Amino acid sequence: MVLQSIRDRLTGIIAIFIFAILIIPFAFVGVSSYFTSDAVNAVAVVNDQEITANQFNQGFQNYRRRMQAQLGTAFDPEQFDQAIVRRQFLDRMIDEELLAQVSLDAGLAVSNEALAEAIRSLPAFQVDGEFNADVYQASLSAQGLTPRQFEADIRASMVLNQFPSAIAGSAIATNWELDDYARLQGQERTFKAIVVPAQIAGESDTIAEDEVAEDQVAEVEVAEADGDEETTSEPAVAEPIEEEAVVAWYQDHQQDYFSEEQVVIEYLELDAARLGGSIEPDEEVLRERFEEQKARFVTPESRLASHILIEVAAEAPQVDVETARQTAEDLARRAREGEDFAELARNNSQDIGSAPEGGDLGWIEPGYMVQAFEDAVYELNLESPISDPVQTGFGWHVIYLRDIRPAEGMTFTEARDILAAEYRAEADEVRFIEQADRLIDIIYEDPTTLSAAAEELGLEVQQAGPFGRLGGEGVAANADVVSAAFSDLVLGQGSVSDPVDLGENHIVLVHLREHLPEALMPLEQVRERVVESIRRQRALDAASATAQELLAALQAGEDMQSLAEARELELVEAEAATRSSGDLDATLRDQLFLMEAPAEGGSVTQVLELDDGYAVVLLERVTDGTLGEEDALRKSGYQRRIANASASAESVGFLRMLRAQSTIEIFEDRL
């Protein structure tokens, strides 16, 4: 009644006025939807084209699966869940969208012939170098793809690749680039260098100054008692390090003395191989399995055959079918009368595949041919090897049985041990699955402890650690176990981990027992490391001072050979050192080629820092590399390297240009 009353009143001028008021805001709301984008489900918008969260997540999951397949056991799930990895993948999707847009604007396309050729050339779909349709279908089915979906993906990929390919194909190496590359790559340098190693005297830091003195006095007294007045050598002792220096170094380098974050875990291990109590199979069961799987153990009888095909369509008029049959009958008669079957096949068979080979079909096994043809082959014998005409969907066949290869294989007795082992393994797997399901159910009921599951299933709660993020020993050597131990579920929430797969029918579940966070270690715990670092630094400082003294002497005109001999230091010389000289210290070689070339007739001297000391270098001559007419192979290699580098740089530049010319909005909080 109330609704009817309202309806009755909404008539006339009042109703028109109310509707006019309502229509205006609704109209503007509707119109505005044409000019604004509701990107609530987008992770990025590229020139008004959305990359939706669903597209991003699906693409990222496919990328993770590809990387897992490529890396195998080295795949780290946590690494591929980091925000930076997701952002990098989004940048790739944005680049692909930009390429798609510019390709569409340019009208780029891929022909069906080019697409087919590209798919046929993929090694994954080939058998013995040839495209195989069955492998193609099976591979796509395994990935959950239809041929239409896969072909659409390949076509899109080929379209996207046309601009980068064109850029790469247009990259060249100019003569100037080639000459400059050859000049640097083939450059030779003549030099001498005095190597000043950082030497640390002694190894112990526990000998006090008075103890050193007492030891030296005792040694002198022993020498004098023995009448050896010429003995003046002193024992090699470590330089004592002042306590103030130790404390100061420790305070200035505290970042070097933090303990590694570690965990101690407890875990339950379920392994089908250790369940025990394997079930022995019944003899009758094994015999049934043998019969069911006989093809595994017995190679069926195969037959070597040839044929002549007279083609006729199944829906052809009866007169054509009968004419073809009579032709086949005549050929069978001629073969039985002694004419060469191979020659008859070459001249009369309409099977373009086998006719040139005299009708040869090779060895035939059950299941390879259509049923009517197979039945006819296996009805023949070597005493009567020519068949009557046999009709199939292809036409009429005359079959020639050339040889029989009898069945081969194992008897039941020979195959019994294999079948029994497989039966036990399957039974163990069934029990493992039952135990694993029950284990997970118990953990799900109380994910804070392993005790209940261990008690019910008769498992032992084992312990491992402490170990860090690089792993440890035993079960902690498995990267997946380490990842689980340091996951948020275990480390952050204190829950039992998801099952970690250690192999076939072998899992562990991990629970945190103790967390040892990263912390500054006390000075007394790291004192030896601190003292070693101080000695190392002082040795480097001493080596640096010596190197500077040698440099000054060298610049004053002293002979390098004499300087090295006076200090008993190694002198390194080379007349034609190259960038790949393997007999030189790698650091010395790399820095040598960074030195400024000397002027004509002059030289350059410099102190270079090495991994374990310094080198005083006298660079005497630099000879640039050249390319002669006989260096065609090297020239080709240089051109290829330069062109590849140019193509890579130009492709990156092209994408940067597209980004600079585009409007790109990224929603970081939706990644």
XYZ file of C-alpha atoms in Angstrom:
671
model
C 0.000 0.000 0.000
C 2.837 2.399 0.851
C 4.654 1.704 -2.445
C 1.422 2.113 -4.403
C 0.780 5.444 -2.690
C 4.240 6.704 -3.673
C 3.726 5.480 -7.255
C 0.384 7.328 -7.462
C 1.922 10.592 -6.314
C 4.891 10.454 -8.759
C 2.879 11.751 -11.734
C 2.555 15.031 -13.485
C 4.927 18.024 -13.233
C 6.358 17.015 -9.836
C 7.545 13.650 -11.127
C 9.135 15.271 -14.221
C 10.972 17.789 -11.994
C 12.358 15.032 -9.702
C 13.547 12.901 -12.630
C 15.249 15.942 -14.191
C 17.199 16.531 -10.982
C 18.316 12.882 -10.830
C 19.217 12.548 -14.506
C 21.780 15.385 -14.481
C 24.301 13.862 -11.962
C 23.817 10.363 -13.387
C 24.503 11.678 -16.873
C 27.754 13.328 -15.798
C 28.856 10.222 -13.918
C 28.195 8.137 -17.010
C 30.001 10.547 -19.314
C 33.007 10.846 -16.995
C 33.552 7.105 -17.193
C 34.472 7.570 -20.839
C 37.235 10.047 -20.005
C 38.742 8.459 -16.882
C 40.321 5.056 -16.291
C 39.406 3.002 -13.299
C 42.784 1.281 -12.853
C 41.991 -0.283 -9.496
C 43.102 -3.695 -10.794
C 46.201 -2.483 -12.655
C 49.807 -2.749 -11.497
C 50.861 -0.394 -14.296
C 49.304 1.730 -17.020
C 51.338 2.184 -20.207
C 49.929 4.861 -22.533
C 46.381 4.143 -21.250
C 46.910 0.380 -21.672
C 46.601 -1.479 -18.363
C 48.792 -4.322 -17.155
C 46.390 -5.962 -14.730
C 47.295 -7.688 -11.488
C 46.042 -10.965 -12.948
C 48.274 -10.593 -16.007
C 51.270 -9.724 -13.852
C 50.725 -12.559 -11.353
C 50.169 -15.134 -14.090
C 53.235 -13.977 -15.988
C 55.373 -13.913 -12.857
C 54.313 -17.427 -11.846
C 55.176 -18.703 -15.327
C 58.557 -16.978 -15.025
C 59.168 -18.629 -11.636
C 58.321 -22.045 -13.069
C 60.707 -21.514 -15.978
C 63.514 -20.464 -13.643
C 62.826 -23.428 -11.348
C 63.077 -25.786 -14.328
C 66.338 -24.162 -15.427
C 68.008 -23.923 -12.011
C 66.790 -27.226 -10.559
C 68.039 -27.689 -6.987
C 69.756 -24.279 -7.116
C 66.357 -22.540 -7.326
C 65.726 -20.356 -4.243
C 61.977 -19.640 -3.780
C 62.619 -16.772 -1.356
C 64.913 -15.021 -3.811
C 62.186 -15.049 -6.450
C 59.632 -13.626 -4.003
C 61.609 -10.459 -3.284
C 60.057 -7.112 -4.192
C 63.020 -6.143 -6.384
C 62.601 -9.298 -8.510
C 58.876 -8.635 -8.960
C 59.609 -5.023 -9.937
C 62.257 -6.142 -12.466
C 59.734 -8.520 -14.019
C 57.157 -5.710 -14.217
C 59.731 -3.555 -16.033
C 60.107 -6.360 -18.579
C 56.334 -6.476 -19.056
C 56.289 -2.699 -19.550
C 59.041 -2.971 -22.184
C 57.075 -5.720 -23.935
C 53.917 -3.584 -23.891
C 55.830 -0.638 -25.366
C 57.219 -2.894 -28.117
C 53.733 -4.273 -28.770
C 52.298 -0.776 -29.105
C 55.011 0.484 -31.449
C 54.805 -2.754 -33.475
C 51.036 -2.321 -33.832
C 51.458 1.300 -34.887
C 54.050 0.230 -37.476
C 51.727 -2.487 -38.828
C 54.179 -5.325 -38.148
C 52.873 -8.872 -38.559
C 54.048 -12.469 -38.930
C 52.833 -14.654 -41.785
C 51.448 -18.129 -41.188
C 54.342 -19.587 -43.191
C 56.950 -17.820 -41.026
C 55.116 -18.914 -37.870
C 54.991 -22.557 -39.022
C 58.665 -22.515 -39.955
C 59.604 -21.065 -36.556
C 57.645 -23.750 -34.694
C 59.028 -26.551 -36.876
C 62.574 -25.363 -36.121
C 62.188 -25.607 -32.325
C 64.357 -28.515 -31.049
C 61.783 -29.375 -28.352
C 59.390 -30.612 -31.043
C 61.907 -32.542 -33.125
C 62.859 -36.198 -33.299
C 66.154 -36.955 -35.031
C 66.244 -33.395 -36.349
C 62.750 -33.510 -37.869
C 59.546 -31.876 -36.606
C 57.232 -34.461 -35.017
C 53.532 -33.618 -34.708
C 52.948 -36.182 -31.937
C 55.769 -34.715 -29.816
C 54.377 -31.231 -30.485
C 50.895 -32.168 -29.251
C 52.233 -34.077 -26.227
C 54.543 -31.225 -25.182
C 51.756 -28.659 -25.336
C 49.358 -30.930 -23.443
C 51.934 -31.379 -20.686
C 52.037 -27.586 -20.294
C 48.259 -27.225 -20.377
C 48.337 -25.350 -23.697
C 46.350 -25.764 -26.889
C 48.079 -25.365 -30.266
C 46.044 -22.182 -30.825
C 47.265 -20.659 -27.541
C 50.880 -21.650 -28.154
C 50.872 -20.384 -31.725
C 49.358 -17.084 -30.578
C 52.145 -16.716 -27.987
C 54.848 -17.501 -30.542
C 53.332 -15.104 -33.079
C 53.200 -12.329 -30.465
C 56.792 -13.032 -29.468
C 57.938 -12.893 -33.088
C 56.131 -9.597 -33.636
C 57.704 -8.121 -30.486
C 61.132 -9.303 -31.614
C 61.008 -7.629 -35.015
C 62.147 -4.188 -33.871
C 65.022 -5.518 -31.673
C 65.993 -7.933 -34.463
C 66.028 -5.132 -37.018
C 68.171 -3.037 -34.698
C 70.553 -5.938 -34.085
C 70.691 -6.739 -37.792
C 71.594 -3.161 -38.660
C 74.452 -2.936 -36.145
C 77.864 -2.716 -37.807
C 81.485 -2.238 -36.822
C 83.002 0.837 -38.462
C 86.611 0.806 -39.622
C 87.517 3.279 -36.890
C 85.920 1.078 -34.196
C 87.643 -1.985 -35.601
C 91.066 -0.333 -35.666
C 90.624 1.106 -32.175
C 89.470 -2.241 -30.784
C 92.427 -4.022 -32.403
C 94.764 -1.323 -31.052
C 93.621 -1.908 -27.483
C 92.982 -5.651 -27.607
C 96.333 -6.501 -29.197
C 98.349 -3.945 -27.245
C 101.693 -5.060 -25.768
C 103.547 -3.415 -22.874
C 107.211 -3.596 -21.864
C 107.753 -3.104 -18.144
C 109.665 -3.976 -14.992
C 108.154 -4.191 -11.522
C 109.508 -4.689 -8.006
C 106.936 -6.608 -5.950
C 106.768 -5.521 -2.303
C 104.708 -8.094 -0.370
C 102.988 -7.330 2.911
C 105.003 -9.535 5.276
C 103.930 -10.246 8.826
C 106.783 -11.234 11.141
C 105.975 -14.281 13.292
C 102.602 -15.798 14.033
C 102.002 -15.515 17.770
C 100.699 -12.481 19.639
C 101.018 -13.940 23.119
C 104.706 -13.301 23.722
C 105.240 -10.302 25.973
C 108.232 -8.004 25.502
C 110.045 -9.254 28.635
C 109.469 -12.885 27.582
C 110.996 -12.120 24.168
C 114.003 -10.590 25.812
C 114.452 -13.576 28.132
C 114.209 -16.004 25.195
C 116.800 -14.045 23.218
C 119.209 -13.952 26.211
C 118.784 -17.683 26.738
C 119.520 -18.368 23.078
C 122.715 -16.272 23.195
C 123.864 -18.055 26.369
C 123.330 -21.458 24.774
C 125.253 -20.386 21.702
C 128.165 -19.112 23.799
C 128.246 -22.322 25.861
C 128.541 -24.287 22.639
C 131.462 -22.076 21.571
C 129.607 -20.871 18.500
C 130.568 -17.188 18.675
C 129.299 -16.514 15.124
C 125.669 -17.344 15.942
C 123.789 -14.054 15.924
C 120.367 -15.109 14.542
C 117.257 -14.287 16.525
C 113.997 -16.254 16.588
C 111.174 -14.918 14.404
C 108.636 -13.506 16.820
C 105.383 -11.636 16.286
C 105.354 -7.960 17.072
C 103.403 -7.400 20.294
C 100.242 -5.344 19.744
C 99.417 -2.656 22.274
C 96.114 -3.061 24.088
C 95.133 0.491 23.139
C 95.551 -0.372 19.453
C 93.485 -3.541 19.853
C 90.621 -1.676 21.534
C 90.728 1.177 19.027
C 90.675 -1.187 16.025
C 87.799 -3.200 17.517
C 85.743 -0.060 18.079
C 86.472 1.352 14.620
C 85.672 -1.910 12.790
C 82.776 -3.330 14.781
C 80.897 -4.167 11.580
C 83.507 -6.883 10.945
C 82.886 -8.660 14.227
C 79.198 -9.422 14.242
C 78.216 -13.041 14.679
C 76.245 -14.670 11.890
C 72.524 -15.026 12.429
C 71.925 -18.694 13.220
C 69.137 -21.064 14.155
C 68.817 -24.373 15.907
C 65.975 -26.466 14.537
C 64.120 -29.598 15.453
C 62.582 -31.670 12.711
C 60.605 -34.786 11.875
C 61.772 -36.913 8.960
C 59.509 -39.244 7.035
C 61.224 -41.528 4.534
C 59.482 -44.367 2.705
C 62.776 -46.258 2.567
C 62.935 -46.357 6.383
C 59.359 -47.224 7.226
C 60.141 -50.939 7.563
C 57.703 -53.833 7.515
C 57.468 -54.078 3.729
C 54.525 -56.111 2.454
C 55.467 -59.243 0.516
C 53.340 -59.717 -2.612
C 51.165 -62.757 -3.268
C 52.374 -65.054 -6.081
C 49.054 -64.806 -7.900
C 49.202 -61.021 -7.820
C 52.650 -61.083 -9.403
C 51.471 -63.411 -12.177
C 48.532 -61.123 -12.910
C 50.912 -58.162 -13.098
C 53.194 -60.044 -15.463
C 50.318 -60.734 -17.823
C 49.108 -57.115 -17.632
C 52.600 -55.738 -18.298
C 53.851 -58.437 -20.632
C 54.825 -55.848 -23.232
C 57.515 -54.604 -20.838
C 59.199 -57.961 -20.622
C 58.431 -59.575 -23.968
C 59.182 -58.157 -27.428
C 56.256 -59.281 -29.619
C 56.711 -61.156 -32.834
C 57.520 -58.728 -35.656
C 57.184 -59.247 -39.402
C 59.123 -57.795 -42.315
C 56.658 -56.871 -45.041
C 56.215 -55.011 -48.321
C 52.982 -53.963 -50.009
C 51.418 -52.628 -53.164
C 48.654 -50.050 -52.690
C 45.915 -49.408 -55.236
C 44.220 -46.281 -53.952
C 40.466 -45.880 -53.872
C 38.420 -43.703 -51.556
C 36.092 -45.451 -49.117
C 33.117 -43.413 -50.426
C 33.972 -44.055 -54.095
C 31.358 -45.684 -56.347
C 31.214 -49.465 -56.121
C 32.393 -49.834 -59.687
C 35.635 -47.960 -58.838
C 36.123 -50.076 -55.714
C 35.672 -53.277 -57.731
C 38.017 -52.096 -60.486
C 40.720 -51.348 -57.899
C 40.178 -54.774 -56.308
C 40.576 -56.539 -59.633
C 43.808 -54.614 -60.297
C 45.122 -55.704 -56.878
C 43.991 -59.295 -57.556
C 45.908 -59.306 -60.831
C 49.074 -58.005 -59.154
C 48.792 -60.658 -56.407
C 48.492 -63.345 -59.062
C 51.547 -62.071 -60.932
C 53.566 -62.003 -57.698
C 52.562 -65.597 -56.863
C 53.581 -66.660 -60.385
C 57.120 -65.465 -59.741
C 57.358 -61.838 -60.864
C 59.609 -59.695 -58.686
C 57.396 -58.116 -55.999
C 59.675 -55.089 -55.535
C 59.538 -54.326 -59.253
C 55.751 -54.708 -59.271
C 55.532 -52.261 -56.378
C 57.770 -49.682 -58.032
C 55.700 -49.771 -61.219
C 52.190 -50.095 -59.787
C 51.951 -49.078 -56.115
C 50.325 -45.733 -55.417
C 51.947 -45.385 -51.963
C 54.413 -42.588 -52.763
C 56.333 -43.310 -49.544
C 57.133 -46.975 -50.083
C 56.822 -47.471 -53.860
C 60.349 -46.183 -54.666
C 61.679 -48.676 -52.093
C 59.910 -51.631 -53.726
C 56.985 -51.388 -51.292
C 59.220 -51.968 -48.236
C 57.425 -51.218 -44.931
C 60.163 -52.474 -42.626
C 59.536 -54.501 -39.482
C 55.923 -54.355 -38.305
C 54.778 -54.991 -34.732
C 51.232 -55.242 -33.361
C 49.546 -51.861 -33.045
C 51.511 -50.114 -35.793
C 49.068 -50.589 -38.698
C 45.314 -50.340 -39.173
C 43.596 -53.467 -37.894
C 42.626 -55.035 -41.250
C 46.172 -54.653 -42.594
C 47.740 -55.997 -39.376
C 45.425 -58.993 -39.272
C 46.340 -59.870 -42.858
C 50.085 -59.577 -42.161
C 49.881 -61.917 -39.171
C 47.755 -64.483 -41.073
C 50.478 -64.969 -43.682
C 53.323 -67.471 -43.414
C 56.613 -67.859 -45.235
C 55.277 -70.839 -47.270
C 52.436 -68.682 -48.612
C 53.766 -65.104 -48.295
C 51.497 -63.228 -50.798
C 48.104 -62.082 -49.530
C 44.829 -61.718 -51.322
C 43.757 -58.056 -51.764
C 43.110 -56.436 -48.358
C 40.830 -53.414 -48.137
C 41.500 -50.468 -45.772
C 40.475 -46.836 -45.788
C 43.382 -46.137 -48.157
C 42.376 -48.645 -50.810
C 43.399 -52.218 -51.705
C 46.698 -53.724 -50.551
C 48.691 -56.725 -51.744
C 51.019 -57.745 -48.910
C 54.268 -59.695 -49.197
C 55.627 -61.313 -45.995
C 59.421 -61.407 -46.299
C 60.580 -62.563 -42.864
C 59.433 -63.317 -39.307
C 61.266 -62.311 -36.118
C 59.935 -64.409 -33.192
C 58.950 -62.957 -29.844
C 61.765 -62.470 -27.327
C 61.904 -61.560 -23.678
C 61.759 -62.689 -20.072
C 59.719 -65.469 -18.570
C 57.659 -64.920 -15.434
C 60.388 -66.520 -13.340
C 62.979 -64.135 -14.776
C 60.757 -61.083 -14.271
C 59.492 -62.058 -10.816
C 62.143 -60.220 -8.774
C 61.517 -56.996 -10.716
C 57.761 -57.235 -10.223
C 58.141 -58.013 -6.518
C 60.458 -55.057 -5.953
C 58.036 -52.752 -7.760
C 55.118 -54.113 -5.725
C 56.966 -53.465 -2.457
C 57.956 -49.954 -3.594
C 54.338 -49.151 -4.463
C 53.136 -50.507 -1.141
C 55.779 -48.436 0.674
C 54.669 -45.365 -1.279
C 51.040 -45.929 -0.313
C 52.030 -46.236 3.353
C 54.234 -43.167 3.024
C 51.366 -41.115 1.591
C 49.056 -42.277 4.374
C 51.668 -41.407 7.019
C 52.434 -38.057 5.371
C 48.752 -37.140 5.205
C 48.290 -38.020 8.857
C 51.465 -36.153 9.814
C 50.288 -32.995 8.076
C 46.825 -33.289 9.632
C 48.307 -33.495 13.134
C 50.617 -30.532 12.506
C 47.691 -28.547 11.108
C 45.778 -29.095 14.354
C 48.676 -27.642 16.386
C 51.386 -26.018 14.219
C 53.476 -24.956 17.227
C 54.955 -28.360 18.076
C 56.237 -31.592 16.558
C 55.714 -33.673 19.701
C 52.152 -34.841 19.059
C 52.945 -36.033 15.534
C 56.134 -37.737 16.675
C 54.311 -39.587 19.451
C 51.394 -40.783 17.316
C 53.487 -41.877 14.319
C 56.425 -43.235 16.278
C 58.905 -40.756 14.815
C 61.940 -39.234 16.508
C 62.214 -35.466 16.954
C 65.720 -34.754 15.698
C 67.822 -31.614 16.044
C 70.207 -29.726 13.767
C 72.304 -26.608 14.178
C 73.251 -24.032 14.925
C 73.667 -23.013 11.289
C 73.374 -19.820 9.284
C 71.735 -18.878 6.013
C 74.478 -20.666 4.092
C 73.509 -23.958 5.704
C 75.341 -26.479 7.809
C 75.775 -30.221 8.094
C 73.373 -33.119 7.752
C 69.829 -32.069 6.963
C 70.933 -28.411 7.193
C 73.068 -28.937 4.081
C 69.850 -28.981 2.043
C 69.091 -25.500 0.653
C 65.315 -26.018 0.907
C 65.605 -26.935 4.591
C 67.675 -23.790 5.220
C 65.098 -21.681 3.379
C 62.311 -23.204 5.466
C 64.231 -22.641 8.711
C 64.699 -18.927 7.924
C 61.212 -18.431 6.459
C 58.692 -16.107 8.088
C 56.469 -19.090 8.919
C 59.164 -20.766 11.036
C 61.397 -17.900 12.150
C 58.797 -15.164 12.392
C 55.623 -16.995 13.420
C 57.188 -19.895 15.314
C 55.135 -22.453 13.367
C 56.120 -25.781 11.872
C 57.194 -25.466 8.254
C 55.408 -26.873 5.261
C 56.800 -30.273 4.201
C 60.254 -29.962 2.635
C 60.908 -32.465 -0.143
C 64.266 -34.240 0.223
C 63.720 -36.698 -2.602
C 61.265 -39.347 -3.707
C 58.882 -40.143 -0.829
C 61.159 -38.361 1.618
C 60.108 -35.228 3.538
C 60.984 -33.264 6.661
C 59.024 -30.732 8.694
C 61.048 -28.072 10.494
C 60.368 -26.203 13.741
C 62.472 -23.473 15.363
C 64.143 -24.486 18.594
C 66.432 -21.489 19.129
C 67.181 -18.271 17.254
C 70.624 -16.738 17.581
C 70.359 -13.251 16.056
C 73.261 -11.343 14.614
C 75.160 -9.593 17.445
C 78.460 -7.864 18.131
C 80.859 -10.451 19.544
C 82.842 -9.508 22.698
C 86.405 -8.336 22.170
C 87.846 -11.324 24.018
C 86.067 -13.667 21.630
C 87.529 -12.011 18.535
C 90.832 -10.762 19.963
C 92.945 -12.992 17.726
C 91.112 -11.768 14.623
C 91.578 -8.147 15.713
C 95.298 -8.651 16.320
C 95.650 -10.399 12.970
C 93.904 -7.482 11.228
C 96.165 -4.934 12.914
C 99.253 -6.876 11.911
C 97.920 -7.175 8.396
C 97.286 -3.426 8.155
C 100.693 -2.578 9.608
C 102.344 -4.948 7.143
C 100.492 -3.233 4.285
C 101.502 0.181 5.613
C 105.117 -0.942 5.822
C 104.961 -2.353 2.305
C 103.435 0.901 1.042
C 106.211 2.937 2.694
C 108.859 0.664 1.180
C 107.234 0.950 -2.236
C 107.237 4.752 -2.016
C 110.922 4.724 -1.009
C 111.743 2.514 -3.992
C 109.719 4.770 -6.306
C 111.644 7.814 -5.104
C 114.979 6.012 -5.591
C 113.922 4.872 -9.055
C 112.901 8.387 -10.046
C 116.263 9.632 -8.716
C 117.973 7.433 -11.300
C 118.904 4.294 -9.370
C 118.933 0.961 -11.194
C 115.827 -1.191 -10.729
C 117.759 -4.467 -10.629
C 120.046 -3.140 -7.904
C 117.130 -1.833 -5.853
C 115.384 -5.218 -5.965
C 118.547 -7.147 -5.031
C 119.378 -4.770 -2.186
C 115.947 -5.360 -0.618
C 115.809 -9.050 -1.619
C 112.576 -8.409 -3.475
C 111.167 -10.077 -6.590
C 111.731 -8.325 -9.897
C 109.120 -9.025 -12.599
C 109.966 -8.235 -16.228
C 108.149 -8.597 -19.538
C 109.065 -7.460 -23.039
C 105.595 -7.909 -24.545
C 102.928 -8.371 -21.876
C 99.387 -8.678 -23.228
C 95.976 -8.392 -21.624
C 95.786 -12.192 -21.496
C 99.302 -12.961 -20.234
C 98.699 -15.829 -17.824
C 102.170 -15.747 -16.250
C 101.550 -12.362 -14.602
C 99.672 -11.644 -11.390
C 96.135 -10.832 -12.545
C 95.825 -7.653 -10.447
C 99.241 -6.411 -11.564
C 98.387 -7.149 -15.201
C 95.005 -5.410 -15.060
C 96.415 -2.267 -13.439
C 99.428 -2.252 -15.752
C 97.086 -1.775 -18.720
C 95.388 1.145 -16.947
C 98.655 3.095 -16.691
C 99.182 6.068 -18.966
C 101.404 5.269 -21.927
C 104.900 6.862 -21.794
C 105.970 9.519 -24.275
C 108.254 8.546 -27.146
C 111.631 7.564 -25.684
C 110.447 8.092 -22.100
C 108.973 5.948 -19.303
C 106.315 6.075 -16.603
C 106.803 5.010 -12.973
C 103.989 4.294 -10.557
C 103.140 2.355 -7.389
C 100.294 -0.126 -7.943
C 98.308 -1.751 -5.140
C 98.113 -5.548 -5.308
C 95.967 -8.019 -3.395
C 98.809 -8.709 -0.945
C 101.169 -5.784 -1.196
C 102.374 -3.277 -3.760
C 104.349 -3.135 -6.984
C 106.728 -0.410 -8.119
C 106.321 -0.371 -11.909
C 108.528 1.074 -14.614
C 106.527 1.141 -17.864
C 108.991 1.553 -20.724
C 107.043 1.041 -23.923
C 103.507 0.542 -25.259
C 103.025 -1.093 -28.678
C 99.530 -0.838 -30.120
C 97.893 -3.834 -31.758
C 97.210 -3.894 -35.464
C 95.251 -5.963 -37.970
C 97.042 -7.228 -41.052
C 95.647 -8.809 -44.182
C 96.514 -12.238 -42.803
C 94.297 -11.641 -39.716
C 90.954 -12.239 -41.463
C 89.679 -14.630 -38.773
C 90.617 -12.291 -35.922
C 89.123 -9.344 -37.802
C 85.842 -11.229 -38.245
C 85.741 -12.028 -34.535
C 86.392 -8.396 -33.583
C 83.666 -7.183 -35.966
C 81.185 -9.606 -34.441
C 81.983 -8.488 -30.878
C 81.690 -4.800 -31.745
C 78.447 -5.297 -33.672
C 76.926 -7.350 -30.829
C 77.885 -4.705 -28.277
C 76.446 -1.962 -30.504
C 73.229 -3.924 -31.044
C 72.791 -4.418 -27.300
C 73.399 -0.736 -26.562
C 71.097 0.403 -29.376
C 68.303 -1.931 -28.252
C 68.531 -0.550 -24.720
C 68.560 2.972 -26.157
C 65.484 2.247 -28.257
C 63.545 1.081 -25.183
C 64.700 4.135 -23.220
C 63.444 6.349 -26.044
C 60.061 4.592 -25.986
C 59.836 5.061 -22.223
C 60.766 8.739 -22.497
C 58.030 9.285 -25.103
C 55.386 7.364 -23.148
C 53.191 7.929 -20.128
C 53.830 5.159 -17.610
C 52.186 4.887 -14.204
C 53.259 2.147 -11.777
C 51.339 1.109 -8.643
C 54.099 -0.254 -6.393
C 51.694 -1.212 -3.594
C 49.910 -3.725 -5.876
C 52.974 -5.781 -6.814
